[in-house]
Short mmCIF file of C-alpha atoms in Angstrom, two decimals:
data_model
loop_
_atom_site.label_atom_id
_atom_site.label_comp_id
_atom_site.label_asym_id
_atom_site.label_seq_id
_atom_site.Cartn_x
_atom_site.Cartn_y
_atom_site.Cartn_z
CA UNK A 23 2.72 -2.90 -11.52
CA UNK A 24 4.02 -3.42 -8.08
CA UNK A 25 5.10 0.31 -8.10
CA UNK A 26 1.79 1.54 -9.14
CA UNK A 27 -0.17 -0.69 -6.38
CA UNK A 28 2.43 1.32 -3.84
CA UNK A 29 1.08 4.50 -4.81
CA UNK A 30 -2.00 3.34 -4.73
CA UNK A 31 -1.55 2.08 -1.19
CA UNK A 32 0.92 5.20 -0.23
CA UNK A 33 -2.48 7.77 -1.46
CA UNK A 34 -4.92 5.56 0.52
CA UNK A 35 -2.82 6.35 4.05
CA UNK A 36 -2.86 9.84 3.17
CA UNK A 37 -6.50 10.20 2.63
CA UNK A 38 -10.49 6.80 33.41
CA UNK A 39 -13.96 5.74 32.36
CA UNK A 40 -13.07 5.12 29.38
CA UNK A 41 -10.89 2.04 30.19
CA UNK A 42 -13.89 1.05 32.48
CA UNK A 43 -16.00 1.12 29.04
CA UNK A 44 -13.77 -1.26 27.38
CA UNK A 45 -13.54 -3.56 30.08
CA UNK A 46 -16.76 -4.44 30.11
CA UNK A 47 -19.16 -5.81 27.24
CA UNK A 48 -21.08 -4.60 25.58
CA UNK A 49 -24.64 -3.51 27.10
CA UNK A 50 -28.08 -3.51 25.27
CA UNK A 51 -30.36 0.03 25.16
CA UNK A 52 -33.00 -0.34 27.59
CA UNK A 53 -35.02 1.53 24.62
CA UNK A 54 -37.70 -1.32 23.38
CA UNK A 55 -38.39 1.04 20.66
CA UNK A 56 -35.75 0.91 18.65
CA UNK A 57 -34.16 -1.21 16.22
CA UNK A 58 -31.46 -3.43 16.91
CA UNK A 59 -28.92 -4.47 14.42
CA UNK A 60 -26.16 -7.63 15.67
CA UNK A 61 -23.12 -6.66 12.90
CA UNK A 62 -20.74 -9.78 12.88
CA UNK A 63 -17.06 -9.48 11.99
CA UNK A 64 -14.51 -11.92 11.90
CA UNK A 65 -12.28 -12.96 15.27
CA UNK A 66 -9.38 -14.36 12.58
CA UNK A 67 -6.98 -11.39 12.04
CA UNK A 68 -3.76 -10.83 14.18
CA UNK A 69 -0.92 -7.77 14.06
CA UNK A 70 0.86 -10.81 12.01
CA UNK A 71 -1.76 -11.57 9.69
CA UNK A 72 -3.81 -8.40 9.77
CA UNK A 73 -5.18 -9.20 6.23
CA UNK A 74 -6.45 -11.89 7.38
CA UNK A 75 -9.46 -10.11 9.27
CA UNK A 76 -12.17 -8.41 8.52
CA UNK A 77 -12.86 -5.01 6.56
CA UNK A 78 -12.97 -2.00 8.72
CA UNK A 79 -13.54 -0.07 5.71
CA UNK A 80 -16.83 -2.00 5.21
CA UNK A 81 -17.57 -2.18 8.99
CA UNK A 82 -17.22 1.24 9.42
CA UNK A 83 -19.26 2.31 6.56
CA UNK A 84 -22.11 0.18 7.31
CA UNK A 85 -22.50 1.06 10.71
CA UNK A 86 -22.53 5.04 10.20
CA UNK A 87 -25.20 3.90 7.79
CA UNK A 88 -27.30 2.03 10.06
CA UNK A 89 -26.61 4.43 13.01
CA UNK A 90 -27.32 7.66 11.25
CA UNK A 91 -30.58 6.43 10.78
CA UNK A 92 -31.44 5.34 14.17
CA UNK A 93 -30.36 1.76 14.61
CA UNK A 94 -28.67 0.86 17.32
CA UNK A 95 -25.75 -1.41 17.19
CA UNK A 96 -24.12 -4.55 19.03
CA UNK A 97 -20.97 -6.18 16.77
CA UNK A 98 -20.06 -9.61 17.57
CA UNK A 99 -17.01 -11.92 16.25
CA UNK A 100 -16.73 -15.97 16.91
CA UNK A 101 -14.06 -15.66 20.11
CA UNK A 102 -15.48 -12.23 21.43
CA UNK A 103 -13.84 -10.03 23.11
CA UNK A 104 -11.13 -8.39 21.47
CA UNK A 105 -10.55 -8.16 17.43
CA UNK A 106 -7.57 -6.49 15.88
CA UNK A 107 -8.25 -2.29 14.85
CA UNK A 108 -5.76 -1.78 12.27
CA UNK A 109 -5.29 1.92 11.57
CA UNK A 110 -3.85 2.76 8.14
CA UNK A 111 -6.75 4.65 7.32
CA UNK A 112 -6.96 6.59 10.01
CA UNK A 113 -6.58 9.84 8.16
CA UNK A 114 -9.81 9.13 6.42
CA UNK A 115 -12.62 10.58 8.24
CA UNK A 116 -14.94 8.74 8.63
CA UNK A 117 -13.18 6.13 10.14
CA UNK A 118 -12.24 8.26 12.66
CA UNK A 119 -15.78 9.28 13.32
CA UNK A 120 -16.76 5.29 13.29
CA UNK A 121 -13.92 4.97 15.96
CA UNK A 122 -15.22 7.48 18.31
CA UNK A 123 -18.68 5.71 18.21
CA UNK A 124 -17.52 2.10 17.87
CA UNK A 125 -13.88 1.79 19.39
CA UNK A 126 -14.77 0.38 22.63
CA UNK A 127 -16.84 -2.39 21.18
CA UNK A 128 -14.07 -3.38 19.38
CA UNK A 129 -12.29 -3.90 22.38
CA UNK A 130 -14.78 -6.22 23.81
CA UNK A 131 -17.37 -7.69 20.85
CA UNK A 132 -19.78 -10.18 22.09
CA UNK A 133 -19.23 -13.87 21.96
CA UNK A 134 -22.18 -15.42 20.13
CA UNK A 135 -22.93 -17.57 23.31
CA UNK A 136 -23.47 -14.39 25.04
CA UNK A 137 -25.90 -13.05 22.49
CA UNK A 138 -30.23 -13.13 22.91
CA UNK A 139 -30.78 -13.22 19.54
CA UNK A 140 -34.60 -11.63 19.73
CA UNK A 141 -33.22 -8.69 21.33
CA UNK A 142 -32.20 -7.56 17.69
CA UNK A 143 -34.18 -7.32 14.69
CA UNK A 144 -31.29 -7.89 11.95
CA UNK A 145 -28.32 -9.60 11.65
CA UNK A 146 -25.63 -7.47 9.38
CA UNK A 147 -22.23 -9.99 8.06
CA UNK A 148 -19.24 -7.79 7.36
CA UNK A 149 -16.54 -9.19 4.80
CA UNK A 150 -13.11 -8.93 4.88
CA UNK A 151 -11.16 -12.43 3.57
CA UNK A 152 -11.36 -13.33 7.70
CA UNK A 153 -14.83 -13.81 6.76
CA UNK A 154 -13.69 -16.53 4.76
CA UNK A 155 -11.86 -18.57 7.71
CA UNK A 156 -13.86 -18.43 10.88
CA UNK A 157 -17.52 -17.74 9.94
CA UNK A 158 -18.40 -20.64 8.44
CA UNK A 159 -16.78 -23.01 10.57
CA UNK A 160 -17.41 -21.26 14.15
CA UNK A 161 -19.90 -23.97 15.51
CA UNK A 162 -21.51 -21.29 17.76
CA UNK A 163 -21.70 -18.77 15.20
CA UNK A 164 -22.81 -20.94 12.54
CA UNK A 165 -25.65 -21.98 15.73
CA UNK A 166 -26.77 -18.58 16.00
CA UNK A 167 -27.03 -17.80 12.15
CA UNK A 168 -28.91 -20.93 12.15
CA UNK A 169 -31.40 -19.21 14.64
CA UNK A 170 -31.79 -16.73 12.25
CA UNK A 171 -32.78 -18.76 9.91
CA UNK A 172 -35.37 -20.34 11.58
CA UNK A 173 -36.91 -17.15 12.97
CA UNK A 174 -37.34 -15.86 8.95
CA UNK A 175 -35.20 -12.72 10.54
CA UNK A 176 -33.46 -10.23 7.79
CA UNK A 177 -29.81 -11.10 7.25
CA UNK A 178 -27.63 -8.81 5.28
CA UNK A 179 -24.23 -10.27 4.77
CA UNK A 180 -21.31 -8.12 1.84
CA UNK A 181 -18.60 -8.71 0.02
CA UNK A 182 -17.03 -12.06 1.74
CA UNK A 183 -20.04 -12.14 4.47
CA UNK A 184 -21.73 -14.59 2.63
CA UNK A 185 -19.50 -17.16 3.88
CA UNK A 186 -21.13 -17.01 6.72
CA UNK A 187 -24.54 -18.17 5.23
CA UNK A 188 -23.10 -21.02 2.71
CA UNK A 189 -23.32 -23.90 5.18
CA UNK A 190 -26.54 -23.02 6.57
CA UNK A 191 -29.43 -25.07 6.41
CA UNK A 192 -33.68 -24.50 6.35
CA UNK A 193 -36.04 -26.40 8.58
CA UNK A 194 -36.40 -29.17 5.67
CA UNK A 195 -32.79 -29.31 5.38
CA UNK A 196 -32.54 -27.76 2.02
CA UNK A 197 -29.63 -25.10 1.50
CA UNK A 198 -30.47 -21.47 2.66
CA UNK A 199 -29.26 -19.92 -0.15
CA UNK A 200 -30.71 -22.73 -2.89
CA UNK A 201 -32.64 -20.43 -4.88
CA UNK A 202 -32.55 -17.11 -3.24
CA UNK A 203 -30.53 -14.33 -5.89
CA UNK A 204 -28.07 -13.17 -4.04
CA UNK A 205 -24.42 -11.95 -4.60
CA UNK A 206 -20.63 -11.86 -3.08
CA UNK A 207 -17.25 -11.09 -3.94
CA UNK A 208 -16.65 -12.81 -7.35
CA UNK A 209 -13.91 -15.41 -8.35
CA UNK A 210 -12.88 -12.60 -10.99
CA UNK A 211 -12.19 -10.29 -8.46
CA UNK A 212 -11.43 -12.65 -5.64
CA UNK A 213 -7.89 -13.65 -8.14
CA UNK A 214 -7.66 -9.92 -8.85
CA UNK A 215 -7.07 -8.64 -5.36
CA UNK A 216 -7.06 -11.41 -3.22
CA UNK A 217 -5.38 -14.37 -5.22
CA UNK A 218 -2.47 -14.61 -2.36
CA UNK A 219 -5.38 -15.22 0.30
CA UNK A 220 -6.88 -17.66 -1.37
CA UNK A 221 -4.77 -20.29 -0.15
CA UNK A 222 -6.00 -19.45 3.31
CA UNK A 223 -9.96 -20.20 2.15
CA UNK A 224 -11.66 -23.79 2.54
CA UNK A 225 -13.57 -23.07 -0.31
CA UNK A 226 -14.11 -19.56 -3.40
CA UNK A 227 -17.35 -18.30 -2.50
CA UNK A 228 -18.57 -17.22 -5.63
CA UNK A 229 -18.19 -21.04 -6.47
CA UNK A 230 -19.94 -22.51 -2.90
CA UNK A 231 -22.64 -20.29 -3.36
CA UNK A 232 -23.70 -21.82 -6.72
CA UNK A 233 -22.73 -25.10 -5.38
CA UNK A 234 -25.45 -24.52 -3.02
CA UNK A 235 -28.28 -23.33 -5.22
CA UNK A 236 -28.07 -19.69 -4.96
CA UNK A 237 -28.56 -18.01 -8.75
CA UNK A 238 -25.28 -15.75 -8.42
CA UNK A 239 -26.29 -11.58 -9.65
CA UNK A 240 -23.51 -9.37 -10.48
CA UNK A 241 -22.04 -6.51 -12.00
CA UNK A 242 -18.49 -6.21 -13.70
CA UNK A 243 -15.59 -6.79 -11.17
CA UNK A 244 -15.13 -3.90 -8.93
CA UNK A 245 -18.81 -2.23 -9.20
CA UNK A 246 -21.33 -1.87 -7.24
CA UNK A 247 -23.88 -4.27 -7.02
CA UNK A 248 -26.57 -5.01 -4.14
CA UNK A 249 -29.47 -8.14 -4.29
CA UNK A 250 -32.20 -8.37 -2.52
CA UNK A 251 -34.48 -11.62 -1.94
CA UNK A 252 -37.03 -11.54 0.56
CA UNK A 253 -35.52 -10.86 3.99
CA UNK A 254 -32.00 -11.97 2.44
CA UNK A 255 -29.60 -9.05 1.24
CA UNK A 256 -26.32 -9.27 -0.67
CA UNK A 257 -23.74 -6.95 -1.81
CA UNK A 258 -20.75 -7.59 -4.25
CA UNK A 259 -18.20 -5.56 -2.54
CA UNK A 260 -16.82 -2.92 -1.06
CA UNK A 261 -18.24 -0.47 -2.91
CA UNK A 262 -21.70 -1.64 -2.62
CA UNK A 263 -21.60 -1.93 1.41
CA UNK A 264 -23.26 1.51 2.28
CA UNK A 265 -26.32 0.66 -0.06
CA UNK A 266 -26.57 -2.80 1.46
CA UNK A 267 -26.57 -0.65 4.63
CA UNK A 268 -29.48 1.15 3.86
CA UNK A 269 -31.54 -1.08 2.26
CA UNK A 270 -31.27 -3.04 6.04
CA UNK A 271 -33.02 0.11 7.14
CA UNK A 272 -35.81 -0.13 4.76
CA UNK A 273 -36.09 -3.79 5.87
CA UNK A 274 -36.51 -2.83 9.37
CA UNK A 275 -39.60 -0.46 8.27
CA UNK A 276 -37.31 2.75 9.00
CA UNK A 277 -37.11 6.16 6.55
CA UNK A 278 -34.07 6.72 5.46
CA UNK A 279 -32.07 9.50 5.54
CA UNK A 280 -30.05 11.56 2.95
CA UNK A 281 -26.53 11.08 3.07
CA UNK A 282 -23.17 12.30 1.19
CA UNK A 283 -22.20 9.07 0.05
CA UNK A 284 -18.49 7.48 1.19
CA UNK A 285 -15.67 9.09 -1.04
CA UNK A 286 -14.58 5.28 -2.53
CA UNK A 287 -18.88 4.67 -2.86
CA UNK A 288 -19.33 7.32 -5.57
CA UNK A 289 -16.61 7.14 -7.42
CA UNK A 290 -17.58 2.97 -8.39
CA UNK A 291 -20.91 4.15 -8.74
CA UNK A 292 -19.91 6.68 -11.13
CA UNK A 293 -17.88 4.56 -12.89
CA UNK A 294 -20.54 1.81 -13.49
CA UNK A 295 -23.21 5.00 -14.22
CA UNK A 296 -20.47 5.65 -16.91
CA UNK A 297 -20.17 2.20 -18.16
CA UNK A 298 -23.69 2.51 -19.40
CA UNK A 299 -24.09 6.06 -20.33
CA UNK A 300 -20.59 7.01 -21.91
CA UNK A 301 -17.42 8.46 -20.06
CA UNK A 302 -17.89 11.73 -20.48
CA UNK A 303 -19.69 11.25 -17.20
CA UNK A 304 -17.09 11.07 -15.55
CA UNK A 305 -15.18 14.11 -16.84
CA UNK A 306 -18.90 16.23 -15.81
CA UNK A 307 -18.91 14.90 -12.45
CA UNK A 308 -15.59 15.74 -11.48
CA UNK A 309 -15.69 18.84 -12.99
CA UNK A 310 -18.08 19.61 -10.98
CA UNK A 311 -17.27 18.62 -7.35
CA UNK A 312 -14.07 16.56 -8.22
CA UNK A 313 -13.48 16.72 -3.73
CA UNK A 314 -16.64 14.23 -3.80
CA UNK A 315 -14.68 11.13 -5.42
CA UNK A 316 -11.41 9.12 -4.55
CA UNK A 317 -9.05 9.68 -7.56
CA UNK A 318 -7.06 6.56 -6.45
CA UNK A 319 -10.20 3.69 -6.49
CA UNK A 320 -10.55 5.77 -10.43
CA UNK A 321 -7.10 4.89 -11.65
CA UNK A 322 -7.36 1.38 -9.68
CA UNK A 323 -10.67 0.45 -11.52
CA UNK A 324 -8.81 2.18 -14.67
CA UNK A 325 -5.51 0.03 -14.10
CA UNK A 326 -7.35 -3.44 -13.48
CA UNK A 327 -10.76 -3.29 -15.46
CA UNK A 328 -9.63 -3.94 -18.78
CA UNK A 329 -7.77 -6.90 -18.12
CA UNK A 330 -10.85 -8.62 -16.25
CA UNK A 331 -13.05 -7.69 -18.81
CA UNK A 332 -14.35 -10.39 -21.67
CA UNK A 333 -14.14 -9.86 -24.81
CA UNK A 334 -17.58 -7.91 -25.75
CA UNK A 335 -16.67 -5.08 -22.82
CA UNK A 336 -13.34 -4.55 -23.61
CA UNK A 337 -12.98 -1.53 -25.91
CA UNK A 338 -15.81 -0.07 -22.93
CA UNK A 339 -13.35 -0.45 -20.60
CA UNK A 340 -10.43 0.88 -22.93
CA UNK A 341 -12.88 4.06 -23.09
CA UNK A 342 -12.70 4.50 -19.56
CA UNK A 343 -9.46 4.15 -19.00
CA UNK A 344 -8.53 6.72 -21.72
CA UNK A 345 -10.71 8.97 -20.09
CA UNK A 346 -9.91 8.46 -16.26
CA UNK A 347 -5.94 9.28 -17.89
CA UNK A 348 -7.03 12.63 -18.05
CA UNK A 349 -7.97 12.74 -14.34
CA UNK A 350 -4.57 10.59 -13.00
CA UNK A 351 -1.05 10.40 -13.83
CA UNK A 352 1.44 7.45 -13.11
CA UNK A 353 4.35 5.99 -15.47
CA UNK A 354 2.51 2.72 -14.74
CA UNK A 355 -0.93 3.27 -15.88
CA UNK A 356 0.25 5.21 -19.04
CA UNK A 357 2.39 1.76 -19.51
CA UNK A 358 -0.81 -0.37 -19.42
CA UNK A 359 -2.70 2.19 -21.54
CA UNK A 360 0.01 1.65 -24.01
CA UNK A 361 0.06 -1.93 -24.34
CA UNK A 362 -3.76 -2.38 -24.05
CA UNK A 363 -4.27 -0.16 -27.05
CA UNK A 364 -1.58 -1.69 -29.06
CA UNK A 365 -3.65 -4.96 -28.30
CA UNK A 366 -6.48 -3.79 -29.70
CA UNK A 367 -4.78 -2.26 -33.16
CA UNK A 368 -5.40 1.22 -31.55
CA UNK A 369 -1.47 1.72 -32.59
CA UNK A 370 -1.64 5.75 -33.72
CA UNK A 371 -3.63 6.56 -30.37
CA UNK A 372 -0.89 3.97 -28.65
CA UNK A 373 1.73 6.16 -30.20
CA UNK A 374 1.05 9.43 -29.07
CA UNK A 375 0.51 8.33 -25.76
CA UNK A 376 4.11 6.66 -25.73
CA UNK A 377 5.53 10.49 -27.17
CA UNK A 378 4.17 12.30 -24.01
CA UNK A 379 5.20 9.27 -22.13
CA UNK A 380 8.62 10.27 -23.01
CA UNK A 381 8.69 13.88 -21.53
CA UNK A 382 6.39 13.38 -18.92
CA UNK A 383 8.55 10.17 -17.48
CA UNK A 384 12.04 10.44 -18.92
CA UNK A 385 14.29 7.69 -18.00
CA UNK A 386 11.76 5.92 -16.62
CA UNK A 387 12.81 1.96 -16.63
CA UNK A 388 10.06 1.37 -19.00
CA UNK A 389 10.50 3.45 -21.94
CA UNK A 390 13.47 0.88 -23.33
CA UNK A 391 10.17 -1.96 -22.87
CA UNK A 392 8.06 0.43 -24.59
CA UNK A 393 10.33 1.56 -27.01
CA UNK A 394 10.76 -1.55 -28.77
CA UNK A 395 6.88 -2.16 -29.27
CA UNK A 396 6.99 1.10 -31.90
#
């Protein structure tokens, strides 16, 4: 497995005035018009520790979203100031295009002390398992979230954001998120892909959350899902950031605009289309535009989803992965294939899988494991 999440990782990296800029902080638009969006990020992550911080991936998607159609954009962390840019994805472009926009903001993100909070009309919580560590213990951030509270203003917080929101309190001094639907990264997927983080966390959100009151929505580990309860928005995870995005903009009164979505977004929202529909969606959909997916989160959700599946949805998510096989190759996932079918009595279909195993990976350092299954 470890050699499979390297390629996995490996494919990801493939896909004057200005110092003047940086130096100083960030300035509001003098244009009353518009709408204002205050994105918060996490201040935690270091070139040590840099999974420790927050998502650029989500960041970056979310605030293409928001600018595209026409809001205007401060991002603050708990310290201010400078926050750690990793670049591994660089080669994907629209991180590069986020960079152009946002890189100097980065270099110098507001301090929430620094921050009018009326001069913006949203507040928008990026995740990233930083989220978990300094956003819901910052007294000065958790002050200004408070604030935003009390003024009934439209917070949108994904994936780990909710953190942010746990500890926060209404006017009465009942919870903030007693009662509201709302969702976050789960516990399924938090010891799926984060379980050596969560040593790091004061608390699994998924569990503070209902803790707290909130009635917890989701959909299957690794799909899309976004909630929305009054002037408080949720999304599951990464793939369900851009959404989240936009439905910000219809809560600041704003049309929205058409969009091709993010690369990773449609291929989890094809998948969970597919969970409902059958998975020959997915073979028409790449068939027809195959460039407009990411065949490495399809052989990820392929590799993991069965396994973090109950009972009832596992021979759905054996489907899938059969049929995502034909789409992606790797010694690894053909391994997995294997032994999930032999698990559920599939052993003829398990079989001929392990024969073109053989020629398509000879002497690979599982075929002795394999082997001895037959």
């Amino acid at each position: 497995m470890k050699n499979f999440i390297l390629f996995l990782t490996t494919a990801a990296l493939i896909l004057g005035s200005c110092c003047l800029k940086s130096a100083m902080a960030q300035t509001p638009s003098n244009d009353d018009t518009a709408k204002r969006v205050l994105m918060l990020i996490s201040s935690n992550g270091t070139e040590a520790a840099p999974e420790l911080s927050y998502d650029l991936e989500e960041l970056a998607q979310a605030y293409l979203v928001l600018n595209d159609n026409g809001v205007q954009i401060d991002i603050m962390s708990p310290k201010g100031g400078a926050v750690l840019v990793k670049n591994n994805k660089d080669n994907l472009a629209y991180i590069q295009r986020f960079k152009k926009l946002a890189l100097d903001q980065l270099k110098n993100t507001l301090a929430p002390t620094a921050v009018q909070l009326s001069n913006y009309h949203a507040v928008f919580v990026i995740g990233g398992s930083g989220a978990m560590i300094d956003l819901p213990t910052d007294t000065a951030t958790q002050q200004l979230l408070s604030s935003a509270v009390a003024s009934d203003m439209t917070i949108t917080a994904v994936c780990h954001g909710p953190a942010a929101l746990v500890n926060l309190q209404n006017n009465d001094g009942s919870w903030y998120v007693d009662g509201k639907r709302m969702n976050s990264f789960t516990n399924t997927e938090e010891h799926a892909f984060s379980a050596e983080h969560i040593e790091h966390f004061p608390f699994l959100l998924e569990d503070k959350l209902k803790e707290h009151g909130a009635i917890f929505v989701n959909n299957a580990p690794m799909l899309p899902y976004v909630a929305v309860d009054g002037n408080l928005i949720t999304a599951q995870n990464p793939g369900s950031v851009a959404k989240a995005a936009e439905a910000t903009v219809l809560a600041l009164g704003l049309p929205l605009q058409t969009r091709q979505p993010f690369h990773d977004e449609a291929t989890m929202a094809l998948i969970s289309h597919a969970r409902e529909t059958g998975s020959a969606i997915i073979n028409l959909a790449l068939a027809r535009d195959v460039d407009n997916y990411d065949m490495n989160y399809l052989a990820l959700y392929g590799f993991y989803a069965y396994r973090l599946a109950d009972e009832q949805n596992k021979a759905r998510e054996l489907e899938l992965m059969q049929t995502i096989r034909k789409h992606f190759s790797h010694p690894e996932y053909d391994t997995q294939l294997i032994l999930n079918l032999l698990e559920q009595g599939q052993h003829e279909r398990a079989l001929d899988i392990f024969e073109e195993f053989k020629v398509k990976f000879a002497g690979h350092s599982n075929l002795d494991r394999l082997e001895a299954l037959f």
